Every structure is written in structure tokens, then in C-alpha cells.
Coordinates of C-alpha atoms in Angstrom, one line a residue:
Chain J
X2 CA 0.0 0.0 0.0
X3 CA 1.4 3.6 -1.1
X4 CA 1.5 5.2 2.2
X5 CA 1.5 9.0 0.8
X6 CA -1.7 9.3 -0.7
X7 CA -3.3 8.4 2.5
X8 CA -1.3 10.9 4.5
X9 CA -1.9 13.6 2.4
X10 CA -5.4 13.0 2.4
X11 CA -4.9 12.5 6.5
X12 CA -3.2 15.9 6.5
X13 CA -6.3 17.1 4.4
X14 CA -8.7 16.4 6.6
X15 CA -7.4 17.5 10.0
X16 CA -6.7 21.1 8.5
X17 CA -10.3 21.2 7.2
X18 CA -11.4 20.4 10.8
X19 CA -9.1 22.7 12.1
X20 CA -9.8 25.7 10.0
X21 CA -13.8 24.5 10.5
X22 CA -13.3 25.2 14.1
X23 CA -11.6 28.3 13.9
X24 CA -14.5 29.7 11.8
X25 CA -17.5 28.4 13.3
X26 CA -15.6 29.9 16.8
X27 CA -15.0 33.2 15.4
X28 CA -18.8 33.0 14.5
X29 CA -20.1 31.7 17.4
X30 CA -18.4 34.6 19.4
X31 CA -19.6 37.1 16.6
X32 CA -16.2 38.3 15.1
X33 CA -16.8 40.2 11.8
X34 CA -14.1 38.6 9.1
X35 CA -13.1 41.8 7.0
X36 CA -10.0 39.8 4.6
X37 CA -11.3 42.3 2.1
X38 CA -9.5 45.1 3.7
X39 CA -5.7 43.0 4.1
X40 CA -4.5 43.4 0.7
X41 CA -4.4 47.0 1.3
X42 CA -1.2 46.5 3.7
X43 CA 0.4 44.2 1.1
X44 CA 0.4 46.7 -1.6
X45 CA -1.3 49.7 -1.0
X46 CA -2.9 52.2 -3.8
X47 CA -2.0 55.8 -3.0
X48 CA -1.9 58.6 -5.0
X49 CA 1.4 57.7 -6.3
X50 CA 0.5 54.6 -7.8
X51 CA 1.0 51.1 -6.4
X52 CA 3.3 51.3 -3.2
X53 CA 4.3 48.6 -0.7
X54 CA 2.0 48.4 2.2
X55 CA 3.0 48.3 5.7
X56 CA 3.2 44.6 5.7
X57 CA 5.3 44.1 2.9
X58 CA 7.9 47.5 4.5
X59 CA 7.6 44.8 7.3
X60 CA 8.8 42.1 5.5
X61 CA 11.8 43.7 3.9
X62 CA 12.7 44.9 7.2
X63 CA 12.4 41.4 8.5
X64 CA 15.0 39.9 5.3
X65 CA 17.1 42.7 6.0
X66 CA 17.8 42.1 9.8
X67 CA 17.9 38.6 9.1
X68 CA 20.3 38.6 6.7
X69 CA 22.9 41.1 8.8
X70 CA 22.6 39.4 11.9
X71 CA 23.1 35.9 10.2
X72 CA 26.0 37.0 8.7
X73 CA 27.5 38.4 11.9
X74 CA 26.4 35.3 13.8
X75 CA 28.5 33.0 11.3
X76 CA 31.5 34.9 11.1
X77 CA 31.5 35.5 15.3
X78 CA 30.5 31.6 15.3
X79 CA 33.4 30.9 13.8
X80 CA 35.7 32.7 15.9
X81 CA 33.7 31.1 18.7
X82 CA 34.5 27.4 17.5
X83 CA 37.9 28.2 16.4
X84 CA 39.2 29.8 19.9
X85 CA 37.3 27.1 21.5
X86 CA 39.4 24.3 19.4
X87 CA 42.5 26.3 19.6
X88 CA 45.3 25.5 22.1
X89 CA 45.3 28.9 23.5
X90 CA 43.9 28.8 27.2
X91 CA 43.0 31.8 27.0
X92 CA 41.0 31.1 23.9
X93 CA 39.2 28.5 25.1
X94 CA 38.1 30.0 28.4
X95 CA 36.7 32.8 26.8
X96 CA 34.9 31.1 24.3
X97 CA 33.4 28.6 27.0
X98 CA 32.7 31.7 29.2
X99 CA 30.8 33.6 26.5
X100 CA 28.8 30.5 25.4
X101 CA 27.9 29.7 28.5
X102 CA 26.6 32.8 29.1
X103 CA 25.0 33.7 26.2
X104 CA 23.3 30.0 26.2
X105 CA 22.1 30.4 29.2
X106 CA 20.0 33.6 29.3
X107 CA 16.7 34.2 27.6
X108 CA 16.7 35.6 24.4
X109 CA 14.0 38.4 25.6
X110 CA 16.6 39.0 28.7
X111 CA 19.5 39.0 26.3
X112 CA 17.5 41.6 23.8
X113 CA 16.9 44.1 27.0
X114 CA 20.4 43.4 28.4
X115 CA 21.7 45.0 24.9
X116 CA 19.4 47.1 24.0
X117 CA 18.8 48.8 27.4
X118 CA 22.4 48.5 29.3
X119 CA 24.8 48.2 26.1
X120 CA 22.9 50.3 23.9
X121 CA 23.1 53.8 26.1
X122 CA 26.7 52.7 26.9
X123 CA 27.9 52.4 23.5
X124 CA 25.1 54.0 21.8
X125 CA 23.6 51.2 19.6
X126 CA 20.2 52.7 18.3
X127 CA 17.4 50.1 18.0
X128 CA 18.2 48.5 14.8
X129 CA 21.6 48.1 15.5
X130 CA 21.3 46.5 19.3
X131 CA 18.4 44.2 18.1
X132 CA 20.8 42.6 15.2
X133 CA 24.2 42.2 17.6
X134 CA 21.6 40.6 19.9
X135 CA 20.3 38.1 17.1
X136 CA 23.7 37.6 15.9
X137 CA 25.5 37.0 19.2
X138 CA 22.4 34.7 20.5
X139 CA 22.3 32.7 17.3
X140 CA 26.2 32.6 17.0
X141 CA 27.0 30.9 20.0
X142 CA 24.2 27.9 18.3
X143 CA 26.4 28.2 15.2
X144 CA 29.6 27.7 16.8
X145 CA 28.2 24.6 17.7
X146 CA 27.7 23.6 14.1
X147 CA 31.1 24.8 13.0
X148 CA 33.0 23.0 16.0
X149 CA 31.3 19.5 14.8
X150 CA 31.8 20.2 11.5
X151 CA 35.7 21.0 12.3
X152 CA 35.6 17.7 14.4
X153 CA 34.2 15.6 11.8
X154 CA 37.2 16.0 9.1
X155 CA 39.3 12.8 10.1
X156 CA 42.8 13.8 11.9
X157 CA 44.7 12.3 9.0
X158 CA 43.5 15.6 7.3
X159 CA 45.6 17.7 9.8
X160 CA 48.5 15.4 9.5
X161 CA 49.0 15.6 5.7
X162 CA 48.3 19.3 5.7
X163 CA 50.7 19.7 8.1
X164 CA 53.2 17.0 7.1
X165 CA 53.5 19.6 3.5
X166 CA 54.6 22.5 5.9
X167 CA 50.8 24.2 6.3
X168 CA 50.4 26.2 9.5
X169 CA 47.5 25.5 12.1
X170 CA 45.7 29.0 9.9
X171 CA 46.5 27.6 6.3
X172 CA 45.3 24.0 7.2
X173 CA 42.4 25.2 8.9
X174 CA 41.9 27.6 5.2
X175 CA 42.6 25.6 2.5
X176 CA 41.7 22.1 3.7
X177 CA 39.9 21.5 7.0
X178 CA 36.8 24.0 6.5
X179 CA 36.2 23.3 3.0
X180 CA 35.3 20.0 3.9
X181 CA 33.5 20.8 7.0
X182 CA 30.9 23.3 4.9
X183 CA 29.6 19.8 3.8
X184 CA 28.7 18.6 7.2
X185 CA 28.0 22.2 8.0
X186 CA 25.4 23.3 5.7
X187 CA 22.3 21.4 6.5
X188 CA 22.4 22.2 10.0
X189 CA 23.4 25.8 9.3
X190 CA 20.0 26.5 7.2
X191 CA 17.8 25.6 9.8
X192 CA 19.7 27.9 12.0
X193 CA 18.7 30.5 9.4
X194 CA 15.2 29.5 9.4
X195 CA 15.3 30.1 13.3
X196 CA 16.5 33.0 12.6
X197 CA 14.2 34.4 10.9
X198 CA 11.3 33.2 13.3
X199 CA 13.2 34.6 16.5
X200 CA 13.5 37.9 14.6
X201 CA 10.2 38.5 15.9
X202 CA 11.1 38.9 19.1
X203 CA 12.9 42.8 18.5
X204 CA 9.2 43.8 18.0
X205 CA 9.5 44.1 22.0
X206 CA 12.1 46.8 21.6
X207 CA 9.5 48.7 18.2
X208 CA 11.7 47.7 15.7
X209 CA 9.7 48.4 12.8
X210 CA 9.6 44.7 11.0
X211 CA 6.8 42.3 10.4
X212 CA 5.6 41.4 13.6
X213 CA 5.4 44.8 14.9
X214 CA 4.0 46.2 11.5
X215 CA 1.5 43.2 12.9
X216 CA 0.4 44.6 15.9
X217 CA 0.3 48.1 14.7
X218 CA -2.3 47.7 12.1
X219 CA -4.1 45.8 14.5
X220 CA -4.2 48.2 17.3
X221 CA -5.7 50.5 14.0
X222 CA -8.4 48.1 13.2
X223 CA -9.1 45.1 15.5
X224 CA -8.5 42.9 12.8
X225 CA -6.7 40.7 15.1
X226 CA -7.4 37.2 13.7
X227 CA -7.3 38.4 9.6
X228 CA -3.7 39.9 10.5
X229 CA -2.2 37.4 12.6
X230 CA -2.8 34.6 10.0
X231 CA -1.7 36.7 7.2
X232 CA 1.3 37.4 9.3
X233 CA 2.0 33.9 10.1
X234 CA 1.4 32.9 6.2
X235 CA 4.2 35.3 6.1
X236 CA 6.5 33.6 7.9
X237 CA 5.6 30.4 6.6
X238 CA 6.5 31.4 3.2
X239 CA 9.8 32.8 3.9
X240 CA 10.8 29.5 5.8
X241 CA 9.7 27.3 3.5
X242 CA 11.4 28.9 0.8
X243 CA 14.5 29.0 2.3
X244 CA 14.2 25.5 3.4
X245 CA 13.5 24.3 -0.3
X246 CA 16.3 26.6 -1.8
X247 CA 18.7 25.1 1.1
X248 CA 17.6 20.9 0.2
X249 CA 18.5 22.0 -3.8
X250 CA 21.8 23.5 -2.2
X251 CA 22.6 20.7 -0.8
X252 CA 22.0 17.9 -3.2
X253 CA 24.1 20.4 -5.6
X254 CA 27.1 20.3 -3.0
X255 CA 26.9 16.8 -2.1
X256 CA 27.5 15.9 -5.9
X257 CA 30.2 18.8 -6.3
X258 CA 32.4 17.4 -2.9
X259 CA 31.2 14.2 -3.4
Chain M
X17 CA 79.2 2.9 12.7
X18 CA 80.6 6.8 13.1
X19 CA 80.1 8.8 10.0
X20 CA 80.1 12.5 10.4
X21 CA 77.0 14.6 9.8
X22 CA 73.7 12.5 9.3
X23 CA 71.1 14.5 8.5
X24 CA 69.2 12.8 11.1
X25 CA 70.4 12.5 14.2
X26 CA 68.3 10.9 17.2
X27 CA 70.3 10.2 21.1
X28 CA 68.4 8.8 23.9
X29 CA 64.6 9.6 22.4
X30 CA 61.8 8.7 25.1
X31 CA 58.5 9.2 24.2
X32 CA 55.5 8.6 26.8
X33 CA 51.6 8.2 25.9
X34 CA 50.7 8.9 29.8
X35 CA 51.8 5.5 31.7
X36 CA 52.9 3.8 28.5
X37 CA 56.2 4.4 27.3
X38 CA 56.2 4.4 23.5
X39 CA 59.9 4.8 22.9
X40 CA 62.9 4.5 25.1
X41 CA 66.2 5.4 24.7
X42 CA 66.4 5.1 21.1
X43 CA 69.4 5.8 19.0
X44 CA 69.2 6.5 15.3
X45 CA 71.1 8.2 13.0
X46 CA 70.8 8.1 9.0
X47 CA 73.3 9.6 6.2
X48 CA 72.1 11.7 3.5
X49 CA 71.2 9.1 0.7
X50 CA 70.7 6.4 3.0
X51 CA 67.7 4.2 3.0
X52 CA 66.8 3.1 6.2
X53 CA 63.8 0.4 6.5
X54 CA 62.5 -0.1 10.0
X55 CA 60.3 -3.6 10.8
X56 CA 58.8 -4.9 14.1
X57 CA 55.5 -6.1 15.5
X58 CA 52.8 -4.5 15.7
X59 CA 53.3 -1.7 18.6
X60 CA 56.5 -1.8 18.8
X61 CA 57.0 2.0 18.2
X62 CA 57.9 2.4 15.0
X63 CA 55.5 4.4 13.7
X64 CA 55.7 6.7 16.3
X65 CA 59.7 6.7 15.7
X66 CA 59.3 8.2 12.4
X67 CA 56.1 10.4 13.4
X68 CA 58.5 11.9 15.3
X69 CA 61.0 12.5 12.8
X70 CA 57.8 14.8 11.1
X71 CA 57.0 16.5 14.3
X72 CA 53.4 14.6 14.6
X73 CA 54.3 13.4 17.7
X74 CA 55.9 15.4 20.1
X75 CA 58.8 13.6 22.4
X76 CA 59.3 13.2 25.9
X77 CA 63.2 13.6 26.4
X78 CA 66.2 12.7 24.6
X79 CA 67.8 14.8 21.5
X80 CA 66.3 15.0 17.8
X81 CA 68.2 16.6 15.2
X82 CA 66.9 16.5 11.4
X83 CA 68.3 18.5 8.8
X84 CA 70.6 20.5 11.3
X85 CA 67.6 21.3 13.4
X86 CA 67.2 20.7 16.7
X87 CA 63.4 19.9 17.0
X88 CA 61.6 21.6 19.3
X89 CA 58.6 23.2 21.2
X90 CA 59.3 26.5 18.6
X91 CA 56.7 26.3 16.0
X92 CA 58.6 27.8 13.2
X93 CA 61.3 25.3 13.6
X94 CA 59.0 22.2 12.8
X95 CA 57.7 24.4 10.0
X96 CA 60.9 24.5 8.7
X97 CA 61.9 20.9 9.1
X98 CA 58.3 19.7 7.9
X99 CA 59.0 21.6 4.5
X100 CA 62.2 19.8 4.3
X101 CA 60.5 16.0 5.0
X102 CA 57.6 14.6 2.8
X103 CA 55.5 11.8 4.3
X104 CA 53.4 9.4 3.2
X105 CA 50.5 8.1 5.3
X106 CA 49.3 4.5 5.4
X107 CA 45.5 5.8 4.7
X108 CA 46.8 7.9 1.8
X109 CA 45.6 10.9 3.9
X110 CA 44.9 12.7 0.3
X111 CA 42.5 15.8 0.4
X112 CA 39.3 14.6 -0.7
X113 CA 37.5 17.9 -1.8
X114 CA 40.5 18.7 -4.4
X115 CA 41.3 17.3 -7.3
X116 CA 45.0 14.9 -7.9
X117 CA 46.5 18.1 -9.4
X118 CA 45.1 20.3 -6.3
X119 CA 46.1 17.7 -3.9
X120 CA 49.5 17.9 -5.3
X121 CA 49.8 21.6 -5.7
X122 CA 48.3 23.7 -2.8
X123 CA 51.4 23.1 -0.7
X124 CA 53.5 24.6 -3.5
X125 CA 51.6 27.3 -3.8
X126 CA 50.4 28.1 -0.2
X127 CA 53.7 26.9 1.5
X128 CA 56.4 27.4 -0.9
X129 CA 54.4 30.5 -3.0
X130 CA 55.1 28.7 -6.0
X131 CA 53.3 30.8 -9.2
X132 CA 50.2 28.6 -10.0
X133 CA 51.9 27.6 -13.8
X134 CA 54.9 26.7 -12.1
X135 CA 53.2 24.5 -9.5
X136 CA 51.2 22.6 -12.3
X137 CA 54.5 22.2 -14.3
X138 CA 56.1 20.5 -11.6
X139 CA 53.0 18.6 -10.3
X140 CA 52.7 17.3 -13.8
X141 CA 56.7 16.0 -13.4
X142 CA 55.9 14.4 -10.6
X143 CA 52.9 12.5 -11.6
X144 CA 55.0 11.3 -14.5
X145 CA 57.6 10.0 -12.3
X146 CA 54.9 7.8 -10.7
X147 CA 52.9 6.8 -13.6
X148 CA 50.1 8.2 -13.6
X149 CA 50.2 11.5 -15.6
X150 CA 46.3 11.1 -17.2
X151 CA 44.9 11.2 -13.8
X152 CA 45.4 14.9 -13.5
X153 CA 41.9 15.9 -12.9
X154 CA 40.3 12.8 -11.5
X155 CA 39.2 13.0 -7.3
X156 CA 41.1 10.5 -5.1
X157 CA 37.8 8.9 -4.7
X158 CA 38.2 8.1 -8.2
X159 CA 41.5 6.2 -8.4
X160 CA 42.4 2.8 -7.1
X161 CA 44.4 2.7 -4.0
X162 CA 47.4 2.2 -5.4
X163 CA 46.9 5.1 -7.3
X164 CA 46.2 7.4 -4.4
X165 CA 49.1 6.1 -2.7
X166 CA 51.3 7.1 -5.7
X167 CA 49.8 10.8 -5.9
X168 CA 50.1 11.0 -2.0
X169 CA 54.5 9.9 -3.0
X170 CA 54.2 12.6 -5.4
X171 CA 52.4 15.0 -3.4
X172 CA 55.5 14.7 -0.7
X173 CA 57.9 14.7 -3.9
X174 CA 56.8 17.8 -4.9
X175 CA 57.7 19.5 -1.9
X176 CA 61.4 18.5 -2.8
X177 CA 62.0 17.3 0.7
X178 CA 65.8 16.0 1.6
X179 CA 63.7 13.1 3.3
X180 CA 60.9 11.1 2.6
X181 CA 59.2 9.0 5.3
X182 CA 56.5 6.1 4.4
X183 CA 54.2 4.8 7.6
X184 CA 53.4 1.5 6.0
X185 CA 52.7 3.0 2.5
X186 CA 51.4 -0.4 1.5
X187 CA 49.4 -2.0 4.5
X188 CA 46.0 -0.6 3.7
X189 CA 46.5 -1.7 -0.2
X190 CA 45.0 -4.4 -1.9
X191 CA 47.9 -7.2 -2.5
X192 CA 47.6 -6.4 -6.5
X193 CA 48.2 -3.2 -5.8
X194 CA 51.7 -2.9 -3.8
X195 CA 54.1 -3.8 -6.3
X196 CA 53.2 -0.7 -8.1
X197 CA 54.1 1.4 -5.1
X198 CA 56.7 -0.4 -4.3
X199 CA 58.1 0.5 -8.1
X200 CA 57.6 3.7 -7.7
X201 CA 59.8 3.7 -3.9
X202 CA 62.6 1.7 -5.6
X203 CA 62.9 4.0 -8.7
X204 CA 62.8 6.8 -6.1
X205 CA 65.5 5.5 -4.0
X206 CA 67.7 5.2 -7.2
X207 CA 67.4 8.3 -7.2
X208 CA 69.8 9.0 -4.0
X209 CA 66.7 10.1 -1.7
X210 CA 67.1 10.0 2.1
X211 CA 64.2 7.3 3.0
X212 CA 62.8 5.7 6.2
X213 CA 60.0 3.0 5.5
X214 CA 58.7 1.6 8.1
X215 CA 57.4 -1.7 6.4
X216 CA 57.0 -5.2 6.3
X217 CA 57.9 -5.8 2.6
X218 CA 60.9 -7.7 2.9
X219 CA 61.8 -8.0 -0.6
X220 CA 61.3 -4.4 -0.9
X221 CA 64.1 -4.2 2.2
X222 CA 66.3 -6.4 1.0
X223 CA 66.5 -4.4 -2.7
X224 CA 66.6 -1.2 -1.4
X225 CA 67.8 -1.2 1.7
X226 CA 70.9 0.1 3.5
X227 CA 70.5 -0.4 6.9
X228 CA 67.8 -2.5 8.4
X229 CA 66.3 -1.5 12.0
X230 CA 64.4 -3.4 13.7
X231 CA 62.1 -2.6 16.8
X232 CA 60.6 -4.0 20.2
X233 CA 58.1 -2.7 22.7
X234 CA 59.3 0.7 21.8
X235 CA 63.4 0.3 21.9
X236 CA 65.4 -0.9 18.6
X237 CA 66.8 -4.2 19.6
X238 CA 69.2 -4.5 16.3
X239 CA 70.3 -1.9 13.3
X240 CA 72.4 -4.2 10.8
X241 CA 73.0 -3.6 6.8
X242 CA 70.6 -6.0 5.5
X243 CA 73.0 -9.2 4.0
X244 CA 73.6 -9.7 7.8
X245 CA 69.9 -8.8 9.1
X246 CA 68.6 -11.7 6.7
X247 CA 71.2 -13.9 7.1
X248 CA 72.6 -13.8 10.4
X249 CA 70.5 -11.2 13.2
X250 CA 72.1 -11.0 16.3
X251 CA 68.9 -10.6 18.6
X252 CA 67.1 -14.0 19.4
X253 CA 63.5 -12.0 18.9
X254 CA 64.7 -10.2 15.6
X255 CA 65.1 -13.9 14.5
X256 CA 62.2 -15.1 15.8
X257 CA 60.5 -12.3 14.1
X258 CA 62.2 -12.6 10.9
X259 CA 61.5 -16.1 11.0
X260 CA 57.4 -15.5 11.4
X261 CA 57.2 -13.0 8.8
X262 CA 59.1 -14.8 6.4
X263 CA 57.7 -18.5 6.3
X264 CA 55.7 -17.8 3.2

């Protein structure tokens, strides 16, 4: 028996239910479904033709912290797994020190700790305190990641680079994390899709990006439940995407390393 | 035997892996040219004797000189002396993500800053000398393994050590497969390279060799030129030794 039909069709059925509940709830308790007026904050017509509406501003401010703070949190990842696999002792206390720290705290904690005690001290504005706290919280995740990646090439790799005369740095460069970037990739993606979900936390702090476009044009027009889903979609999207683009990746760099 | 200035020179080596002593008090010195083949069960250190030699292992006490460098804890030193040795692994140890002509040019061109032509001229020389010019582009994945452990001896060649060391070059090979590593190790010690092999090809030894060695829970019980290792070994468990690996 062909299992997938079935489970599709499984899947099928409990969503019906599921969005059947929803809508015979929101009509029991006499909410008054306006979707007509959401496409106006995807792409709103002013009087300078088509423009972006607030969601989709949201959006793009969404990509764009994602993508900075990602980048920070794989370069300072890193330096996180390479001082914590270095011989230094000083490297490797600080490295344990600051993921242990970092690990440890809430991310909502760890959001107020920068934006409200760094951010006067060193003067971070909003935007700027909300990506070094997405960056540092997901890079100690990401260090992680690199470190097994790092640990997985086998030891002979080290010996032969080294046995040719390459320093600890050129090793590391030209041989070691090439082939790490294999067993780092998958695991790196969904750190990028987490990302992007736990970007909606810097709403707390009225960064202007989806999820507090969300709120805003719902404290507007009590269009709580027509927003939040279309929000949600939102987010769905994105991930998905991202997810599929990342499998095709993959498959691509598993034929090219082989 | 006194001869003046080996180009390795190792006094009283001791090398400890916690409670287990690996080497003790081991003596070796080799000539420039020579070809020094080094046998011995299974543990008996010599693995660890030549690892040594490369600076993969680090050693407990005693004196190790190679190439007119006193090895050290300095890190440019071993640098320096690692340029100078090639090595060739029992696994091959080949980089898996480059191609036979990266594998053997990235050291030339990171290490030694060769120009990138230049590297590929003389990676293309040395994959003549072992036979196996047309594999150029193929990954190691896709050679046999004698044919990776050819490209690793050319890999080490094209460094242009003084020394060449081989860990068992041809225990992980298929039995078809040693003679033409072997080949390539004779034709390379005509050519008046400084070799250590550790090894348990005999034949090999007694062709190439100039000075046999052989080893015992970590000390070297006899060093002879191989007419009188074969024929007449002064150590009762070199004999008994010789005697098991060379029945068939």
C-alpha cells in the first residue's frame, strides 16, 4: 500500500477540521471577518500609484535584519569554535565563558540586556542592538555547528596538511573547513530559518519589522485574527522557501564534494 | 658505525603516551642518501619513531636533530623541518574535496608561493615519475588505491624534501596493488633520496635497503645492513621475528 496518498489526504482532513473550528468559533463569538480590507497592507494604492503596504515594508525589514545578523552570527560563530578548538587557554576560556553565558540567558533577557544597558553605553540605536543581539544569540548555536563540522574531518586531514609545511591557519583555510561546509550546511540552514522566526522577538524593543507592522495595524483596526494569520502565512513562506532553496543546495554540494 | 654529519640524528629519544612508554632510549642516526627500512610487530614503536622524525608526535626527552635542526617546542622550527620532509601516510591521507593536481599543488603554492603555472609544471613532473600523468583531474575517490598512494608519494615529492618518510605505505592496499608502489619507492630510492619505511615488505628491504632496523616494545633491539639482518640477526627476537614474517 502507497503510504502517501493516504497521508496527504490525512493531513487534508485534519486542516479542514481545524480551520472549521476556527470559523465556526470566530462566529459563534460574533467576530466580523473583514480579509477584504488585508491586501491594502500588502500593496497599498495611494496617490502615487502602487506602493508597498505596511506589511510588505515589514517584510523587507524582517530579510534585512535577518540577513545582517546571520552573517555576523556566522563569522563571530566561527571565531567562537575556532578559539574554542585552539590550544590557547586563554582562547578557550573565553569562548566557553561567553557560550555559557550567552546559552544560558533568555533571548527576551538578552534583547533588554543590549538594548537597554549596552545600547546607552555604546550607543547602539534600536536596529543596531536588536541585530548584535540576534547575531550573538544565534552565534553561540552556530559555533556549535562549525565546531562539529571542524571535528568531523578525520585527523589524518591535519597530519598531511601539516606533514607539506601548512600552519595551524593555512590548514584550517585551505583544507579543514572546506570540507566541514559539507557537514555544515544542513544544520546551518535551519539555524537561518530560526533565525528568521526569533526575529520576531525585536518587536518588544518597536523595531519596525513584520511582527510589529502586525500589531500596529491591529491596534488600527481590531483585525486581530485576519492579520495574525496573514502574518503567520508570512513567515511560513519565507521558511519554507529558504528550506526548499537550502535541500537543492545541498544535493548540488553533495555531488560537487562528493 | 661513526660517519660525520647524518642529517638525522636521534640520542636517547623517550616518548611517553601517559603511563605507556612508546619509545625509550632510542638511537638512530641516517646519512644523506641512506635508505633506512624499520620492521617490528605491531606496537613496537615504530610508527611513532618516524612520526617523530615529522614532528606529529611530540617527544618526551632525549635529542632529535633533522636536517641541522634541533626539533623543538618553537613552532617555526617544525615548519621549517616539515617543508624539508615529505611523508606518506598508510591511509593515503589525500584531500578529498581537491582534485589529484590540487592535492598535489596547494602546498607549492600556499607553502612554498610557487606561481600557479609553475606548480602545475612541476605537479605534472611528478605524476610522470609515478605513472600516472592522465589522472590529473580525476578526485582521489576516483583512483584505485594504489593510485592514491602514488599521488600522495608525489604530493610529498613535490615539496622537494631531503627526506621522505613512508608509515606502512602499502598496509591498507589491496595485495595487486603494492608492487606498483613499491616501483615507484625503488625508482625513487635510485634516485639517491634519504628514506625511512617503516614496512614489512621484505623483498622491498632487501633491494633497497641500506640499513635494516628493527624494533621491540618501543626500543630498537638490532640496526644491521641487511646481508647480515637476513642472514645472520644477532637478537634472538629479531630472528624469531624474521622467522614469522618470512615462512611464506
Amino acid at each position: 500500500m502507497n503510504s502517501r496518498p493516504v497521508s496527504i489526504l490525512l493531513y487534508l482532513v485534519v486542516m479542514w477540521l481545524i480551520v472549521q473550528l476556527a470559523v465556526n468559533g470566530a462566529a459563534s463569538m460574533g467576530y466580523n471577518w473583514q480579509w477584504y480590507r488585508i491586501p491594502q497592507y500588502i500593496l497599498a494604492q495611494t496617490d502615487n500609484g502602487i506602493q508597498p503596504g505596511e506589511l510588505v515594508t515589514g517584510l523587507v525589514r524582517t530579510v534585512d535584519l535577518t540577513v545582517r545578523s546571520f552573517l555576523l552570527a556566522v563569522a563571530l560563530g566561527l571565531v567562537v569554535a575556532l578559539l574554542r578548538l585552539s590550544s590557547l587557554v586563554i582562547g578557550v576560556a573565553v569562548a566557553t565563558g561567553f557560550l555559557e553565558f550567552i546559552r544560558n540567558l533568555p533571548l527576551l533577557v538578552l534583547l533588554y540586556l543590549i538594548y537597554y544597558v549596552c545600547g546607552p553605553v555604546f550607543g547602539l540605536d534600536r536596529y543596531t542592538a536588536s541585530i548584535v543581539c540576534l547575531a550573538v544569540y544565534h552565534s553561540v548555536l552556530i559555533s556549535e555547528i562549525f565546531r562539529a563540522g571542524i571535528l568531523a574531518v578525520s585527523a589524518g586531514q591535519w597530519e598531511a596538511a601539516q606533514s607539506i609545511g601548512m600552519s595551524r591557519a593555512q590548514s584550517y583555510c585551505y583544507i579543514i573547513l572546506p570540507q566541514s561546509i559539507r557537514f555544515v550546511l544542513p544544520p546551518l540552514t535551519g539555524e537561518a530559518v530560526h533565525l528568521i522566526k526569533s526575529s520576531a522577538i525585536v518587536s518588544v524593543i518597536a523595531v519596525a519589522e513584520l511582527t510589529t507592522m502586525g500589531r500596529n495595524i491591529i491596534s488600527d483596526t481590531f483585525m486581530s485574527f485576519e492579520v495574525w494569520l496573514t502574518v503567520a502565512a508570512i513567515y511560513l513562506v519565507m521558511t519554507l522557501m529558504l528550506s526548499i532553496f537550502v535541500t537543492r543546495l545541498e544535493r548540488k554540494f553533495s555531488v560537487a564534494s562528493r | 658505525m661513526t660517519q660525520p654529519n647524518p642529517i638525522i640524528d636521534i640520542r636517547g629519544l623517550n616518548k611517553h603516551f601517559g603511563d605507556f612508554q612508546a619509545l625509550s632510549q632510542v638511537d638512530l642516526s641516517v646519512e644523506t642518501g641512506e635508505k633506512v627500512v624499520i620492521c617490528g610487530p605491531s606496537g613496537s614503536g615504530k610508527s611513532t619513531l618516524i612520526r617523530c622524525i615529522n614532528c606529529l608526535e611530540d617527544y618526551s626527552s632525549g635529542s632529535l636533530i633533522v636536517n641541522g635542526v634541533k626539533l623543538s617546542e618553537d613552532n617555526r622550527d617544525i615548519r621549517v623541518v616539515r617543508m624539508e620532509v615529505g611523508m606518506v601516510f598508510q591511509q593515503f591521507n589525500l584531500f578529498p574535496h581537491l582534485t589529484v593536481l590540487g592535492n598535489l599543488t596547494i602546498g607549492m603554492v600556499r607553502v612554498r608561493k610557487m606561481s600557479r603555472t609553475d606548480a602545475e609544471e612541476r605537479a605534472r613532473h611528478y605524476l610522470e615519475r609515478v605513472h600516472i600523468p592522465e589522472q590529473a583531474d580525476k578526485y582521489p575517490e576516483q583512483l584505485s588505491g594504489g593510485q592514491q598512494q602514488r599521488v600522495a608519494i608525489a604530493r610529498a615529492l613535490c615539496m622537494e624534501p631531503k627526506i621522505m618518510l613512508f608509515d606502512e605505505p602499502t598496509s591498507a592496499l589491496d595485495p595487486e596493488m603494492i608492487n606498483e608502489v613499491l616501483d615507484v619507492m625503488t625508482e625513487l630510492a635510485a634516485t639517491g633520496m634519504t628514506m625511512i619505511c617503516v614496512t614489512h615488505e621484505m623483498g622491498f628491504a632487501r633491494r633497497v635497503a641500506d640499513k635494516m632496523v628493527f624494533m621491540e616494545g618501543g626500543s630498537i633491539e638490532e640496526i644491521a645492513p641487511p646481508e647480515v639482518f637476513f642472514s645472520k640477526p644477532e637478537s634472538a627476537r629479531c630472528r624469531m621475528f624474521l622467522d614469522r614474517i618470512l615462512v611464506h
